[in-house]
Coordinates of C-alpha atoms in Angstrom, one line a residue:
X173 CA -49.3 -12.3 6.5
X174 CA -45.8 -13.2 5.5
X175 CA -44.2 -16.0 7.9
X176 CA -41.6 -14.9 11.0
X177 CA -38.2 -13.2 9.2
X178 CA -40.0 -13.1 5.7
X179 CA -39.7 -10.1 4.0
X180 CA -43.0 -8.6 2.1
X181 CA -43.2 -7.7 -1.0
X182 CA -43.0 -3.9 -1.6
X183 CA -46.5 -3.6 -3.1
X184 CA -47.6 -5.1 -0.1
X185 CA -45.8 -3.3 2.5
X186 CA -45.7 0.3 1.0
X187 CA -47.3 2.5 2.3
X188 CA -49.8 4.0 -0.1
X189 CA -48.0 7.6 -1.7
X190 CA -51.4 9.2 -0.6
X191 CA -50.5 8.4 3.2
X192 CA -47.0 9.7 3.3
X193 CA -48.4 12.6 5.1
X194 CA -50.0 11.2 7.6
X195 CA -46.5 9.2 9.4
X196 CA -44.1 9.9 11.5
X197 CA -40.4 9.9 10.7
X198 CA -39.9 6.4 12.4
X199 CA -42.8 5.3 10.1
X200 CA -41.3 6.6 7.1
X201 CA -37.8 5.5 8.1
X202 CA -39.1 1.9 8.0
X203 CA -40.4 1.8 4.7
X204 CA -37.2 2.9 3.3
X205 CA -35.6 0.4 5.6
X206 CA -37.3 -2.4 4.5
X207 CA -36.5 -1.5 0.4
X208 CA -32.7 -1.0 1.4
X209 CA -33.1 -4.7 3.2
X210 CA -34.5 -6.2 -0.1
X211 CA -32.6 -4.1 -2.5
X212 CA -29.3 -3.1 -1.1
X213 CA -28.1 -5.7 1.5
X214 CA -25.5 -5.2 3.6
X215 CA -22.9 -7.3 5.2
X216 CA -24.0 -8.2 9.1
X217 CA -21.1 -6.1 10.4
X218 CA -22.2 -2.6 9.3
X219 CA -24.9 -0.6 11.1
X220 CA -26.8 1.6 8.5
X221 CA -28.5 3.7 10.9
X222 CA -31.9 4.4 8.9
X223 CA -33.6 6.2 11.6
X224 CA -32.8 7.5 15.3
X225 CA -35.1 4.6 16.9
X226 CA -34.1 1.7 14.6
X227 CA -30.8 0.4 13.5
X228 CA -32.6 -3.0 12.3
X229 CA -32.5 -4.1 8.4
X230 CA -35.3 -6.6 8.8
X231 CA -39.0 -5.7 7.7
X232 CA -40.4 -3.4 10.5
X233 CA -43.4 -6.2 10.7
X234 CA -41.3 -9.1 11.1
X235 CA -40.1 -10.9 14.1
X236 CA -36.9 -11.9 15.6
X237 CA -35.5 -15.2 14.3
X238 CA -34.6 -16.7 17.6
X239 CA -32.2 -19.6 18.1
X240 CA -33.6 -22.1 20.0
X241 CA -30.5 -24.2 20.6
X242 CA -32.4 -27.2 19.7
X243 CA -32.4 -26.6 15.6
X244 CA -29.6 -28.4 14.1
X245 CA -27.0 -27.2 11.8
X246 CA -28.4 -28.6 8.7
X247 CA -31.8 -27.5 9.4
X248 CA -30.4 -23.9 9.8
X249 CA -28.5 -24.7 6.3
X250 CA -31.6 -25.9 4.7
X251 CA -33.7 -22.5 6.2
X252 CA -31.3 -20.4 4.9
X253 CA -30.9 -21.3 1.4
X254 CA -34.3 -21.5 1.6
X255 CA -34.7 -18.1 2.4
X256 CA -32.0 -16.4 0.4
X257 CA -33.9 -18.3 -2.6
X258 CA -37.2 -16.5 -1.3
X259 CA -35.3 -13.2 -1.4
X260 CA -33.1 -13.7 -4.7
X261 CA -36.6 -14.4 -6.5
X262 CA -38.6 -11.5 -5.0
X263 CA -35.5 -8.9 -6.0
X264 CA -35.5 -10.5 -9.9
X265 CA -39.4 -9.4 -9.5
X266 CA -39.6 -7.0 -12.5
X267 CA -43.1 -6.0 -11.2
X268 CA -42.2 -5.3 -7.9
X269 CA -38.8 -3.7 -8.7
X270 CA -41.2 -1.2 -10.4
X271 CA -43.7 -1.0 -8.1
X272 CA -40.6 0.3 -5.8
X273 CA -39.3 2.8 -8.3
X274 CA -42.0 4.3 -8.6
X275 CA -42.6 4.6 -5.2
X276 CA -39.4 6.0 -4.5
X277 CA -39.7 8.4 -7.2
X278 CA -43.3 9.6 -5.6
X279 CA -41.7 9.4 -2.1
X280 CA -38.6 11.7 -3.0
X281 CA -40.5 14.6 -4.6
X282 CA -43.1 15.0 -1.6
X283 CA -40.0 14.5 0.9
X284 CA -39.7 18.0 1.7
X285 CA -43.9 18.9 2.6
X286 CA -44.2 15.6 4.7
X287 CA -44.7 16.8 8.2
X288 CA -43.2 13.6 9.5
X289 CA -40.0 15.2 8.3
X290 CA -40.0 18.0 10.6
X291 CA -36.2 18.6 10.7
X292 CA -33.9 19.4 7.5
X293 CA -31.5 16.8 9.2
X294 CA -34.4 13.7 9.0
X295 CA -35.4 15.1 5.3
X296 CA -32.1 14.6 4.0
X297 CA -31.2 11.3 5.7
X298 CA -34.7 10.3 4.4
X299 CA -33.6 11.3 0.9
X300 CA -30.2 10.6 0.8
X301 CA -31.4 6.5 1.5
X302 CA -34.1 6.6 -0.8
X303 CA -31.9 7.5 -3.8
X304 CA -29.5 5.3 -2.5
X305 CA -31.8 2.3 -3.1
X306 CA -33.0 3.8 -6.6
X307 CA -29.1 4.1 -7.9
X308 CA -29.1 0.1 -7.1
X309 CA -31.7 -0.4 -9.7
X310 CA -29.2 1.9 -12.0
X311 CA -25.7 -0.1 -11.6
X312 CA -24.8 -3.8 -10.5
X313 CA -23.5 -4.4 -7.6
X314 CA -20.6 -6.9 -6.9
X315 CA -21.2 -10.6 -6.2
X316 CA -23.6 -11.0 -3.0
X317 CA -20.0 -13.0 -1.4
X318 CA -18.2 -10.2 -1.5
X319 CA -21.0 -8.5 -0.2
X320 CA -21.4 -11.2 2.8
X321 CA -18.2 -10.7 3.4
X322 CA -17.4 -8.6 7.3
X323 CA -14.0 -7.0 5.5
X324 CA -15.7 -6.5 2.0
X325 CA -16.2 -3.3 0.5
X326 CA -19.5 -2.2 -1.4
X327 CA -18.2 -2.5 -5.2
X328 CA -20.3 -1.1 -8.0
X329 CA -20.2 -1.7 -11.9
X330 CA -20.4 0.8 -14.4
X331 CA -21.1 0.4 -17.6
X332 CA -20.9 3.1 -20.5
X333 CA -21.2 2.9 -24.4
X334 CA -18.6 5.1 -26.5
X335 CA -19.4 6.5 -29.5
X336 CA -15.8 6.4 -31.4
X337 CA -15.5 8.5 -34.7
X338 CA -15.7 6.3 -38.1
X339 CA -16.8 3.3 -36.2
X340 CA -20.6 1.8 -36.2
X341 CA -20.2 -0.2 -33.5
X342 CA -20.0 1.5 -29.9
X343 CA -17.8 0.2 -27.4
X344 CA -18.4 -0.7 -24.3
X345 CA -16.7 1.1 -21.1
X346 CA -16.5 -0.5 -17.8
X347 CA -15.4 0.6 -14.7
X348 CA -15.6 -0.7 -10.9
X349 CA -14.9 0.8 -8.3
X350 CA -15.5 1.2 -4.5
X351 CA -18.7 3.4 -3.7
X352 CA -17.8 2.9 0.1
X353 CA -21.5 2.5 1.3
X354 CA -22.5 5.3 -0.2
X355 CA -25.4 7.5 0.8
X356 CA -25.3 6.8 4.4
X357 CA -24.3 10.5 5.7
X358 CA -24.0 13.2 3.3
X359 CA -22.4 15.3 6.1
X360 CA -19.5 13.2 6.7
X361 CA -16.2 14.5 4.4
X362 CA -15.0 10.2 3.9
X363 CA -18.4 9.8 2.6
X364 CA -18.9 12.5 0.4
X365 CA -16.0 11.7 -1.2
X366 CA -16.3 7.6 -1.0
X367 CA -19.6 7.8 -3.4
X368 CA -20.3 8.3 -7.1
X369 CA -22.9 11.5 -7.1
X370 CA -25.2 11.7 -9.8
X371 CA -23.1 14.2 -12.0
X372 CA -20.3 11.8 -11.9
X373 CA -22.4 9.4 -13.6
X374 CA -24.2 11.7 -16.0
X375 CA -20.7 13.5 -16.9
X376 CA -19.6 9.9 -18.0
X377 CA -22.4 9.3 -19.8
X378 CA -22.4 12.5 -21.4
X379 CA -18.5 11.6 -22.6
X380 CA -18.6 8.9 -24.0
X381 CA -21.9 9.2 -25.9
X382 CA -20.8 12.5 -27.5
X383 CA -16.7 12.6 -27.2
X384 CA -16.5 15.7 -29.4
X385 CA -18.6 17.8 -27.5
X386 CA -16.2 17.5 -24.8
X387 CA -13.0 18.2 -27.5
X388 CA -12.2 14.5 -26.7
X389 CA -11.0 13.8 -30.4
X390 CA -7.5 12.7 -31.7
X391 CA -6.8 16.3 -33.6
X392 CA -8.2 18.7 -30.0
X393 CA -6.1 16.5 -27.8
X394 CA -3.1 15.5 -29.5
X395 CA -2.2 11.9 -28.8
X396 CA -1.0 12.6 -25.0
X397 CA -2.9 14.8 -23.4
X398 CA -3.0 15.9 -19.7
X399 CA -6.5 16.0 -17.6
X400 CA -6.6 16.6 -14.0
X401 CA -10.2 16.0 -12.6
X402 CA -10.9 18.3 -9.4
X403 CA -12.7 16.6 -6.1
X404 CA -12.4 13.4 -7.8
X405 CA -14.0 11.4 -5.1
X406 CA -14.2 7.8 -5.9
X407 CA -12.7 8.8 -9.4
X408 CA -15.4 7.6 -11.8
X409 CA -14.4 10.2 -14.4
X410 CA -11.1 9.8 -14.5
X411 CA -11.1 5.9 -14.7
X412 CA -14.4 6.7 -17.3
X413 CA -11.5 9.3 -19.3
X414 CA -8.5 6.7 -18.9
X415 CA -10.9 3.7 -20.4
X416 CA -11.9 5.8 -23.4
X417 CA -9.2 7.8 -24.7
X418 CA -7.1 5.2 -26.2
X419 CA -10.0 4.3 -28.3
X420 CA -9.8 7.7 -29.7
X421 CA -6.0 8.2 -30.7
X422 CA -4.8 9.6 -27.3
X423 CA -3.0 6.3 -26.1
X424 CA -0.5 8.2 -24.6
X425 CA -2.8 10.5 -21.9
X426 CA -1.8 11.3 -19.0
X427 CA -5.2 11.5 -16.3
X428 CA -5.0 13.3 -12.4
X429 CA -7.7 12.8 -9.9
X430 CA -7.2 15.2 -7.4
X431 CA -8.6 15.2 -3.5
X432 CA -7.8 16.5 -0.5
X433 CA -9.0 14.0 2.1
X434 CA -6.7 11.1 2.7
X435 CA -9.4 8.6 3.1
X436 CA -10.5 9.5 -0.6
X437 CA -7.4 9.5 -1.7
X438 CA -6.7 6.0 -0.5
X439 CA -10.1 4.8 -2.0
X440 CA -8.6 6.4 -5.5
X441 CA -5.6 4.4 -5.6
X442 CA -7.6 1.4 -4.9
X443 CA -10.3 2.2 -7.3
X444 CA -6.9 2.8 -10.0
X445 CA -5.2 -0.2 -8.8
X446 CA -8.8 -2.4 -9.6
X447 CA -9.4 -0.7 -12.9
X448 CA -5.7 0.0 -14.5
X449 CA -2.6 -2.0 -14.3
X450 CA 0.9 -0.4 -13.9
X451 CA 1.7 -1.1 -17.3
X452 CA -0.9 0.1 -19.3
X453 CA -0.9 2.8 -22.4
X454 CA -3.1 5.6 -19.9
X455 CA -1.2 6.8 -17.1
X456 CA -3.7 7.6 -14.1
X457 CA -2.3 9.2 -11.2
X458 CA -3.7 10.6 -8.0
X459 CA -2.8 14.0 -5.8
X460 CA -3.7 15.3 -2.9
X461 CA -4.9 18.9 -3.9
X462 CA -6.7 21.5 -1.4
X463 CA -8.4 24.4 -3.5
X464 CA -8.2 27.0 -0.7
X465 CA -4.1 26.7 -0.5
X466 CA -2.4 24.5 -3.9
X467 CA 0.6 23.2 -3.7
X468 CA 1.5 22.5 -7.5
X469 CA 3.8 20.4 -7.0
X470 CA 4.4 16.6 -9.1
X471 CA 2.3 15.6 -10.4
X472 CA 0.8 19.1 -10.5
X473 CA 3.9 20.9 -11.9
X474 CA 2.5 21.0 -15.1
X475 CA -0.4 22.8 -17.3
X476 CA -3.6 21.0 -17.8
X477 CA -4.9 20.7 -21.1
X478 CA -8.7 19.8 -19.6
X479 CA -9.7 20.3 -16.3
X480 CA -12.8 18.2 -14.8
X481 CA -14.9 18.7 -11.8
X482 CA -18.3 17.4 -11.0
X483 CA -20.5 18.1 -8.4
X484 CA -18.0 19.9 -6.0
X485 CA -19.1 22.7 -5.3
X486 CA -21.2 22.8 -1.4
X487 CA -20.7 26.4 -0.2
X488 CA -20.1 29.9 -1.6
X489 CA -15.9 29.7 -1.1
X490 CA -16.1 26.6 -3.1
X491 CA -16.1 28.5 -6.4
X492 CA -13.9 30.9 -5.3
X493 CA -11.3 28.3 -4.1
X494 CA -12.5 26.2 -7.5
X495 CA -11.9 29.1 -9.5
X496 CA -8.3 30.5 -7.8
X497 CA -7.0 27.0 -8.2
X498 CA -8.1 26.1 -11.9
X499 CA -6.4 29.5 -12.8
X500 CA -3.4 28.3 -11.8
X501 CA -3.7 24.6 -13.5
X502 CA -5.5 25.2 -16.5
X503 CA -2.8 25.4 -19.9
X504 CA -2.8 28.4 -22.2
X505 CA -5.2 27.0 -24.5
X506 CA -7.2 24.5 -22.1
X507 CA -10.6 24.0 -21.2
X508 CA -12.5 23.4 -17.7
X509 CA -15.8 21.9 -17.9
X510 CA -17.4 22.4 -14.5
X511 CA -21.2 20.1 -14.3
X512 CA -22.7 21.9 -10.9
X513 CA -26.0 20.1 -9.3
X514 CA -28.8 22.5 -9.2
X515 CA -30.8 21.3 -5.6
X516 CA -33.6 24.0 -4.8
X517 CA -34.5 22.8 -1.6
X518 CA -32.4 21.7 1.9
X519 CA -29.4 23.1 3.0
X520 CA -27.6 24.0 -0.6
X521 CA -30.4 25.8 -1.7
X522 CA -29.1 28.1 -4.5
X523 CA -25.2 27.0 -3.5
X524 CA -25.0 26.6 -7.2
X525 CA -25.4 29.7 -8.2
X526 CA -22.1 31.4 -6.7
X527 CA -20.5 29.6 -10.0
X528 CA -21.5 32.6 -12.0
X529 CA -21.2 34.6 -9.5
X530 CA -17.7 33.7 -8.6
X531 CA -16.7 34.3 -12.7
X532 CA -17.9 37.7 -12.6
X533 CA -15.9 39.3 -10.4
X534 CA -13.5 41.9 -12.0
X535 CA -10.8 41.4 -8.7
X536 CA -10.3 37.9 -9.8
X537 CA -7.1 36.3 -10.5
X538 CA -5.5 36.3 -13.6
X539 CA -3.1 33.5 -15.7
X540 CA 0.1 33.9 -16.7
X541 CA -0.6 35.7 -20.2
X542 CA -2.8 38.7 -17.8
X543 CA -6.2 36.8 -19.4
X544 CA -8.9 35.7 -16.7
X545 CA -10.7 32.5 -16.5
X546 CA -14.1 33.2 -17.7
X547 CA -17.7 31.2 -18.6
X548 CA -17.5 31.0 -22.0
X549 CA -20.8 28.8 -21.9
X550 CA -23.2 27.2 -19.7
X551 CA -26.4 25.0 -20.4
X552 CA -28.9 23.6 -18.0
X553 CA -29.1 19.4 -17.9
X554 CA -32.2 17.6 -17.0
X555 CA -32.0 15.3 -14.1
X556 CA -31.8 11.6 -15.2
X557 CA -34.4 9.4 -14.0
X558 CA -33.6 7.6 -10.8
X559 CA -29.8 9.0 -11.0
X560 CA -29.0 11.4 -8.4
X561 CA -30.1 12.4 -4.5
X562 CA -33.8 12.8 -4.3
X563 CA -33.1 17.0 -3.6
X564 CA -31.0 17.1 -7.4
X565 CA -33.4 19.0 -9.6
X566 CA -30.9 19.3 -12.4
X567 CA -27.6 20.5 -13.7
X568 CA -25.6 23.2 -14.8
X569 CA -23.0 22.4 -17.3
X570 CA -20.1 25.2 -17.6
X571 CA -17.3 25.9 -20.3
X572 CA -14.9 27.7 -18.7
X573 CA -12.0 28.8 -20.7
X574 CA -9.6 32.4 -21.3
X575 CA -10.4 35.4 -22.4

């Protein structure tokens, strides 16, 4: 048995994946709870309810460390950096990181037939803080004093590798930016739109490995082109886009991310601010933007030569709204690549299916020029490992374009 305040080793303290279905939620709860503890601390000021019963981030068969009165200061020193060495070492455990993984991995795709998870609401908290812990294995997380910090905010590091044309050697493309505790309530608009969701960071990916496919090159885009990313959230595309187009002849590009909730918005700038000074070749901009009633105005006012969205779209108007704008934004010759999360359980069941459905309506809007904005292609994505909320079963990539 570990000693009072230690915290086990997850291939001791894991439940065994053929036992799921016999806890309750609390049960359950607390085995996340004691990953996110190891994994993903927090600072001591914020409360990340993991379950209804238990706010507490400690291992659910550990004690209390009481203060006596009667320990000194340096003894409490010497504990602690005892301690934090305990934990630093079990985290940089490549077997147990594993051993975690996979349990995560097993735990998220038997979430929804686990009876301890009676209610929709408990099956996505459930799943929403399980992939939250498995994205930490993905990305790196700031320094753990930042992290310590009461006023910090949860930073990650990205990290993507461009492929540029007539060059061996890839280069690297790094972005940080505030993920605002993500994961905690996927219900709440500030958090939705203070985290980087899986497509975000497949999209990325997906850019910078292929930049072509995405008409990313010097003699598609011109050397300044205009891209206006929809539901930008924390912005990850658009910082990923401002990072990589001046290695490809575009120097001069001017990138939008676009919101609508002020809280988001203010995480953009800051996220801009960390990633892009003033003065640099890439302009990157943000605007507020509401799909369901656009104001075009600066810096809106002009045609889009690529419009981006990723993972946006979380009830049937969505599209409509998504499509009605992007009619009005996209340029004459442009091109809208739309990446939709295919999640076949839980409350968005099928909600990314009203994409096509949304395009095929003859009583939809038409551009200037009297064409319609249509689906020129689509292709389905595998998910991506550990990437992604445990209910993401894929992706739907869309071309959209005139005709």
């Amino acid at each position: 048995m570990a000693p009072s305040g230690c915290m086990l080793p997850p291939s001791s303290s894991l439940p065994p994946l053929s036992t799921l279905a016999k806890l309750s939620e609390q049960q359950i709860f607390e085995a996340i709870q004691g990953l996110s503890a190891l994994y993903c601390p927090l600072p001591a000021s914020v409360a990340f309810k993991l379950s209804p019963e238990s706010n507490s981030l400690s291992h659910p068969a550990s004690t209390p460390l009481v203060d006596s009165g009667y320990t000194s200061g340096t003894e409490d020193d010497n504990l602690d950096a005892t301690h934090e060495k305990s934990l630093d070492a079990l985290r940089a455990d490549g077997f147990e990181r594993s051993f975690a993984e996979r349990w995560l991995t097993g735990f998220m795709a038997r979430a929804y037939d686990l009876p301890g998870l009676g209610s929709e609401d408990a099956q996505d908290r459930a799943l929403d803080q399980a992939s939250w812990v498995l994205e930490s294995f993905v990305v790196s997380t700031a320094n753990q004093d930042e992290l310590n910090d009461d006023h910090s905010d949860f930073m990650r590091e990205f990290s993507f590798q461009l492929a540029v044309p007539g060059r061996q050697q890839e280069v690297p493309v790094d972005v940080r930016l505030n993920d605002g505790l993500a994961g905690k309530n996927s219900t709440d608009c500030d958090d939705v739109g203070l985290q980087s969701w899986g497509a975000s960071i497949v999209f990325s990916d997906l850019m910078c490995a292929e930049p072509s496919r995405f008409g990313l090159t010097q003699p598609k885009l011109g050397t300044s082109p205009r891209i206006i990313e929809l539901g930008a959230g924390t912005g990850l595309v658009s910082l990923v886009l401002a990072a990589m187009l001046p290695h490809l002849g575009a120097a001069k590009s001017d990138v939008i991310a676009t919101d609508y909730h002020p809280a988001v918005l203010d995480n953009l700038r800051a996220n801009i601010a960390t990633n892009f000074p003033l003065d640099g070749p890439v302009s990157v901009h943000t605007s507020l933007l509401d799909w369901s009633a656009p104001v075009l105005d600066s810096p809106l006012d002009l045609p889009a030569d690529i419009l981006i969205a990723t993972d946006v779209v979380y009830a049937p108007e969505h599209a409509v709204w998504l499509r009605d704008c992007a009619t009005r934004l996209l340029a004459p010759d442009g091109v809208f690549w739309l990446l939709v999360t295919v999640r076949q359980n839980g409350r968005f069941e099928g909600i990314s299916n009203t994409v096509e459905e949304a395009f095929a309506t003859t009583d939809r809007p038409r551009g200037e020029d009297g064409r319609l904005l249509s689906i020129l292609s689509s292709e389905k994505l595998e998910k991506r490992g550990s990437v992604g909320r445990g209910d993401e079963s894929g992706y739907r990539l869309f071309r959209l374009g005139w005709a």
